[in-house]
Amino acid sequence: MQAKDIMTTTIVSIDPACSIRHALNLMLDTGVSCLPVVEDVDRLCGILTEDDLFTRKEVDATLPGKAEPVKDLNHYIHSRSWCVGDAMTCEVVTAAPDAPITSIIGLMQQHHVRQIPIVRENRLVGIVNRRDVFRTVVNSARDVIAAGDDAVRLAIKTRLRSDLGLDCDKIDIAVENSQVAITGGVRSELERKAIKVLVEDIRGIGGFIDRMHVTGGHA
């Protein structure tokens, strides 16, 4: 799945010449946590986030430190100007429409951002936020397998080996009318729970009966 599959294409954006007051009202009215800043024809030039607004003098009570004068002046302008172009973040982390979702998540984690604007030739075409990512988790189907008890049993055995590296000869997997029962010894409660999670993640099962017991080790 790629960014274009989950991105929001109805984007609430703002012009850099607009006022901070207008930006705040726009964010409050639409419920968004950031505003991509665009000029010309959807050319992305920055982003105004909640973090940018939290540094404003009206809400930030921290005193200026002993930074270099130029840094103090930049912070002064950023926190006091009523122009979006002065308060926005100019260095925007972006991604292409064909970027994998895993790449989008990686960018969010690496740069500690909540949203990634999606651009094509520097033109804003969408935005992916954490809610979009969470929505894919909610809507994702469990592993699809062929119907039938034998197919379910084979899928479980295959996943136990590939995902958990377990020797299926030491446990018995019984499937009847899509009900799965696993009997045998496992090394720890953690391994037991991992097997349960694996089985319940497979589409086609109608229930799970845990008849496993811990033979050694702790979790």
Tab-separated table of C-alpha atoms in Angstrom:
chain	number	residue	atom	x	y	z
A	1	MET	CA	0.000	0.000	0.000
A	2	GLN	CA	1.254	3.463	-0.888
A	3	ALA	CA	0.723	7.029	0.285
A	4	LYS	CA	-1.732	7.722	-2.543
A	5	ASP	CA	-3.956	4.897	-1.250
A	6	ILE	CA	-4.499	6.452	2.186
A	7	MET	CA	-3.775	10.169	1.817
A	8	THR	CA	-6.391	12.850	2.352
A	9	THR	CA	-6.904	14.739	-0.890
A	10	THR	CA	-9.359	17.345	0.379
A	11	ILE	CA	-6.705	19.555	1.917
A	12	VAL	CA	-7.207	22.588	4.124
A	13	SER	CA	-4.301	24.873	3.223
A	14	ILE	CA	-3.388	28.513	3.660
A	15	ASP	CA	-1.454	31.272	1.892
A	16	PRO	CA	1.770	32.539	3.529
A	17	ALA	CA	0.426	36.110	3.441
A	18	CYS	CA	-2.564	35.230	5.646
A	19	SER	CA	-2.705	36.177	9.315
A	20	ILE	CA	-2.124	33.849	12.246
A	21	ARG	CA	-5.572	34.745	13.537
A	22	HIS	CA	-7.102	33.509	10.274
A	23	ALA	CA	-4.995	30.336	10.465
A	24	LEU	CA	-6.137	29.623	14.027
A	25	ASN	CA	-9.783	30.127	13.142
A	26	LEU	CA	-9.361	27.854	10.131
A	27	MET	CA	-7.790	25.109	12.246
A	28	LEU	CA	-10.470	25.389	14.919
A	29	ASP	CA	-13.322	25.417	12.405
A	30	THR	CA	-12.062	22.431	10.395
A	31	GLY	CA	-10.519	20.395	13.218
A	32	VAL	CA	-7.131	19.992	11.517
A	33	SER	CA	-3.856	20.031	13.444
A	34	CYS	CA	-1.758	21.605	10.700
A	35	LEU	CA	-2.073	23.756	7.617
A	36	PRO	CA	0.113	23.200	4.551
A	37	VAL	CA	1.224	26.613	3.326
A	38	VAL	CA	0.944	26.997	-0.436
A	39	GLU	CA	1.479	29.740	-2.965
A	40	ASP	CA	0.964	30.050	-6.705
A	41	VAL	CA	-0.881	26.897	-7.818
A	42	ASP	CA	-0.590	24.559	-4.830
A	43	ARG	CA	3.198	24.965	-4.617
A	44	LEU	CA	4.164	23.879	-1.114
A	45	CYS	CA	6.368	26.410	0.660
A	46	GLY	CA	5.898	25.473	4.317
A	47	ILE	CA	3.616	24.052	6.968
A	48	LEU	CA	1.995	25.624	10.019
A	49	THR	CA	1.615	23.123	12.855
A	50	GLU	CA	0.330	23.160	16.405
A	51	ASP	CA	3.952	23.097	17.576
A	52	ASP	CA	4.639	26.310	15.654
A	53	LEU	CA	1.709	27.972	17.376
A	54	PHE	CA	2.725	26.713	20.819
A	55	THR	CA	5.914	28.804	20.577
A	56	ARG	CA	3.948	32.028	20.313
A	57	LYS	CA	4.459	34.568	23.065
A	58	GLU	CA	0.779	34.296	24.041
A	59	VAL	CA	1.193	30.662	25.138
A	60	ASP	CA	4.966	30.155	25.595
A	61	ALA	CA	6.141	31.500	28.946
A	62	THR	CA	9.773	30.379	28.574
A	63	LEU	CA	12.373	33.114	28.784
A	64	PRO	CA	14.919	33.575	25.975
A	65	GLY	CA	18.177	31.724	26.560
A	66	LYS	CA	21.725	32.698	25.791
A	67	ALA	CA	21.594	31.721	22.140
A	68	GLU	CA	23.307	33.597	19.344
A	69	PRO	CA	21.575	36.911	18.528
A	70	VAL	CA	20.457	35.718	15.103
A	71	LYS	CA	18.723	32.742	16.706
A	72	ASP	CA	17.031	35.002	19.209
A	73	LEU	CA	15.829	37.253	16.416
A	74	ASN	CA	14.513	34.291	14.437
A	75	HIS	CA	12.631	33.059	17.491
A	76	TYR	CA	11.365	36.574	18.158
A	77	ILE	CA	9.945	36.844	14.638
A	78	HIS	CA	8.607	33.272	14.659
A	79	SER	CA	6.806	33.720	17.977
A	80	ARG	CA	5.514	37.267	17.546
A	81	SER	CA	4.734	37.838	13.880
A	82	TRP	CA	1.085	37.677	12.881
A	83	CYS	CA	1.986	36.539	9.371
A	84	VAL	CA	1.765	32.827	8.518
A	85	GLY	CA	4.889	33.069	6.353
A	86	ASP	CA	6.950	34.104	9.389
A	87	ALA	CA	5.526	31.540	11.818
A	88	MET	CA	5.472	28.464	9.570
A	89	THR	CA	8.049	25.686	9.386
A	90	CYS	CA	9.913	26.130	6.117
A	91	GLU	CA	11.783	22.819	5.988
A	92	VAL	CA	8.910	20.430	5.357
A	93	VAL	CA	9.277	16.650	5.428
A	94	THR	CA	7.409	15.382	2.363
A	95	ALA	CA	6.883	12.167	0.422
A	96	ALA	CA	5.838	11.149	-3.073
A	97	PRO	CA	2.427	9.615	-3.860
A	98	ASP	CA	4.035	6.223	-4.542
A	99	ALA	CA	5.937	6.130	-1.243
A	100	PRO	CA	5.196	2.927	0.744
A	101	ILE	CA	3.255	3.365	3.975
A	102	THR	CA	6.205	1.889	5.868
A	103	SER	CA	8.321	4.751	4.532
A	104	ILE	CA	5.726	7.293	5.656
A	105	ILE	CA	5.698	5.828	9.162
A	106	GLY	CA	9.493	5.885	9.213
A	107	LEU	CA	9.535	9.583	8.316
A	108	MET	CA	7.031	10.365	11.073
A	109	GLN	CA	9.147	8.537	13.638
A	110	GLN	CA	12.471	9.927	12.441
A	111	HIS	CA	11.392	13.559	12.300
A	112	HIS	CA	8.828	13.457	15.137
A	113	VAL	CA	6.022	14.815	12.961
A	114	ARG	CA	2.341	13.912	12.928
A	115	GLN	CA	1.661	14.485	9.247
A	116	ILE	CA	3.478	14.143	5.919
A	117	PRO	CA	2.452	16.323	2.947
A	118	ILE	CA	2.390	14.346	-0.305
A	119	VAL	CA	3.844	16.244	-3.238
A	120	ARG	CA	4.314	15.677	-6.947
A	121	GLU	CA	6.848	18.028	-8.557
A	122	ASN	CA	6.587	20.224	-5.444
A	123	ARG	CA	2.824	20.532	-5.900
A	124	LEU	CA	0.694	19.512	-2.953
A	125	VAL	CA	-1.579	16.599	-3.894
A	126	GLY	CA	-2.466	15.170	-0.484
A	127	ILE	CA	-1.484	14.726	3.132
A	128	VAL	CA	-1.054	11.660	5.339
A	129	ASN	CA	-1.508	12.013	9.083
A	130	ARG	CA	-1.395	9.499	11.890
A	131	ARG	CA	-5.146	8.963	11.723
A	132	ASP	CA	-4.814	7.869	8.094
A	133	VAL	CA	-2.199	5.321	9.136
A	134	PHE	CA	-4.328	4.096	12.045
A	135	ARG	CA	-7.286	3.745	9.691
A	136	THR	CA	-5.341	1.259	7.559
A	137	VAL	CA	-4.778	-0.869	10.660
A	138	VAL	CA	-8.490	-0.856	11.503
A	139	ASN	CA	-9.563	-1.592	7.935
A	140	SER	CA	-6.899	-4.157	7.113
A	141	ALA	CA	-8.182	-7.682	6.613
A	142	ARG	CA	-6.547	-10.568	8.364
A	143	ASP	CA	-4.456	-12.985	6.331
A	144	VAL	CA	-6.551	-14.425	3.519
A	145	ILE	CA	-6.338	-18.175	3.031
A	146	ALA	CA	-8.265	-20.824	1.164
A	147	ALA	CA	-11.421	-22.133	2.795
A	148	GLY	CA	-11.527	-25.457	4.597
A	149	ASP	CA	-10.057	-27.023	7.726
A	150	ASP	CA	-7.012	-28.450	5.930
A	151	ALA	CA	-6.181	-25.046	4.478
A	152	VAL	CA	-6.469	-23.404	7.894
A	153	ARG	CA	-4.223	-26.036	9.466
A	154	LEU	CA	-1.623	-25.654	6.714
A	155	ALA	CA	-1.671	-21.875	7.075
A	156	ILE	CA	-1.088	-22.114	10.825
A	157	LYS	CA	1.793	-24.578	10.433
A	158	THR	CA	3.411	-22.425	7.760
A	159	ARG	CA	3.127	-19.259	9.837
A	160	LEU	CA	4.435	-20.946	12.975
A	161	ARG	CA	7.607	-21.855	11.103
A	162	SER	CA	8.052	-18.627	9.126
A	163	ASP	CA	6.984	-16.085	11.759
A	164	LEU	CA	7.998	-17.705	15.033
A	165	GLY	CA	10.538	-20.324	13.943
A	166	LEU	CA	8.698	-23.030	15.865
A	167	ASP	CA	8.979	-26.771	15.341
A	168	CYS	CA	5.441	-27.887	14.570
A	169	ASP	CA	6.328	-31.504	15.398
A	170	LYS	CA	6.188	-30.644	19.101
A	171	ILE	CA	2.622	-29.336	19.066
A	172	ASP	CA	-0.592	-30.725	17.646
A	173	ILE	CA	-2.815	-28.517	15.509
A	174	ALA	CA	-6.393	-29.734	15.182
A	175	VAL	CA	-8.979	-27.945	13.051
A	176	GLU	CA	-12.617	-28.990	12.934
A	177	ASN	CA	-15.383	-26.839	11.491
A	178	SER	CA	-12.932	-23.916	11.544
A	179	GLN	CA	-12.369	-24.355	15.286
A	180	VAL	CA	-8.639	-24.494	16.054
A	181	ALA	CA	-7.223	-26.390	19.020
A	182	ILE	CA	-3.496	-26.462	19.746
A	183	THR	CA	-2.076	-29.002	22.180
A	184	GLY	CA	1.507	-29.449	23.337
A	185	GLY	CA	4.377	-27.959	25.264
A	186	VAL	CA	5.827	-24.487	24.735
A	187	ARG	CA	8.922	-22.900	26.227
A	188	SER	CA	7.308	-19.876	27.878
A	189	GLU	CA	4.102	-17.969	28.451
A	190	LEU	CA	5.398	-15.415	25.948
A	191	GLU	CA	5.693	-18.101	23.271
A	192	ARG	CA	2.231	-19.344	24.164
A	193	LYS	CA	0.771	-15.861	23.756
A	194	ALA	CA	2.605	-15.356	20.432
A	195	ILE	CA	1.046	-18.557	19.083
A	196	LYS	CA	-2.404	-17.403	20.202
A	197	VAL	CA	-1.929	-14.019	18.490
A	198	LEU	CA	-0.718	-15.714	15.298
A	199	VAL	CA	-3.688	-18.073	15.135
A	200	GLU	CA	-6.248	-15.346	15.813
A	201	ASP	CA	-4.690	-13.248	13.028
A	202	ILE	CA	-5.532	-15.863	10.404
A	203	ARG	CA	-8.735	-15.339	8.507
A	204	GLY	CA	-11.031	-18.318	8.344
A	205	ILE	CA	-10.909	-19.556	11.921
A	206	GLY	CA	-14.091	-19.755	13.943
A	207	GLY	CA	-12.517	-20.039	17.368
A	208	PHE	CA	-9.369	-21.006	19.242
A	209	ILE	CA	-8.905	-23.516	22.059
A	210	ASP	CA	-5.617	-23.254	23.959
A	211	ARG	CA	-4.468	-26.621	25.307
A	212	MET	CA	-0.798	-25.699	25.496
A	213	HIS	CA	1.345	-25.944	28.608
A	214	VAL	CA	4.683	-24.398	29.507
A	215	THR	CA	7.470	-26.956	29.753
A	216	GLY	CA	10.314	-24.616	30.705
A	217	GLY	CA	11.514	-21.009	30.747
A	218	HIS	CA	9.769	-17.863	31.876
A	219	ALA	CA	8.228	-14.823	30.172
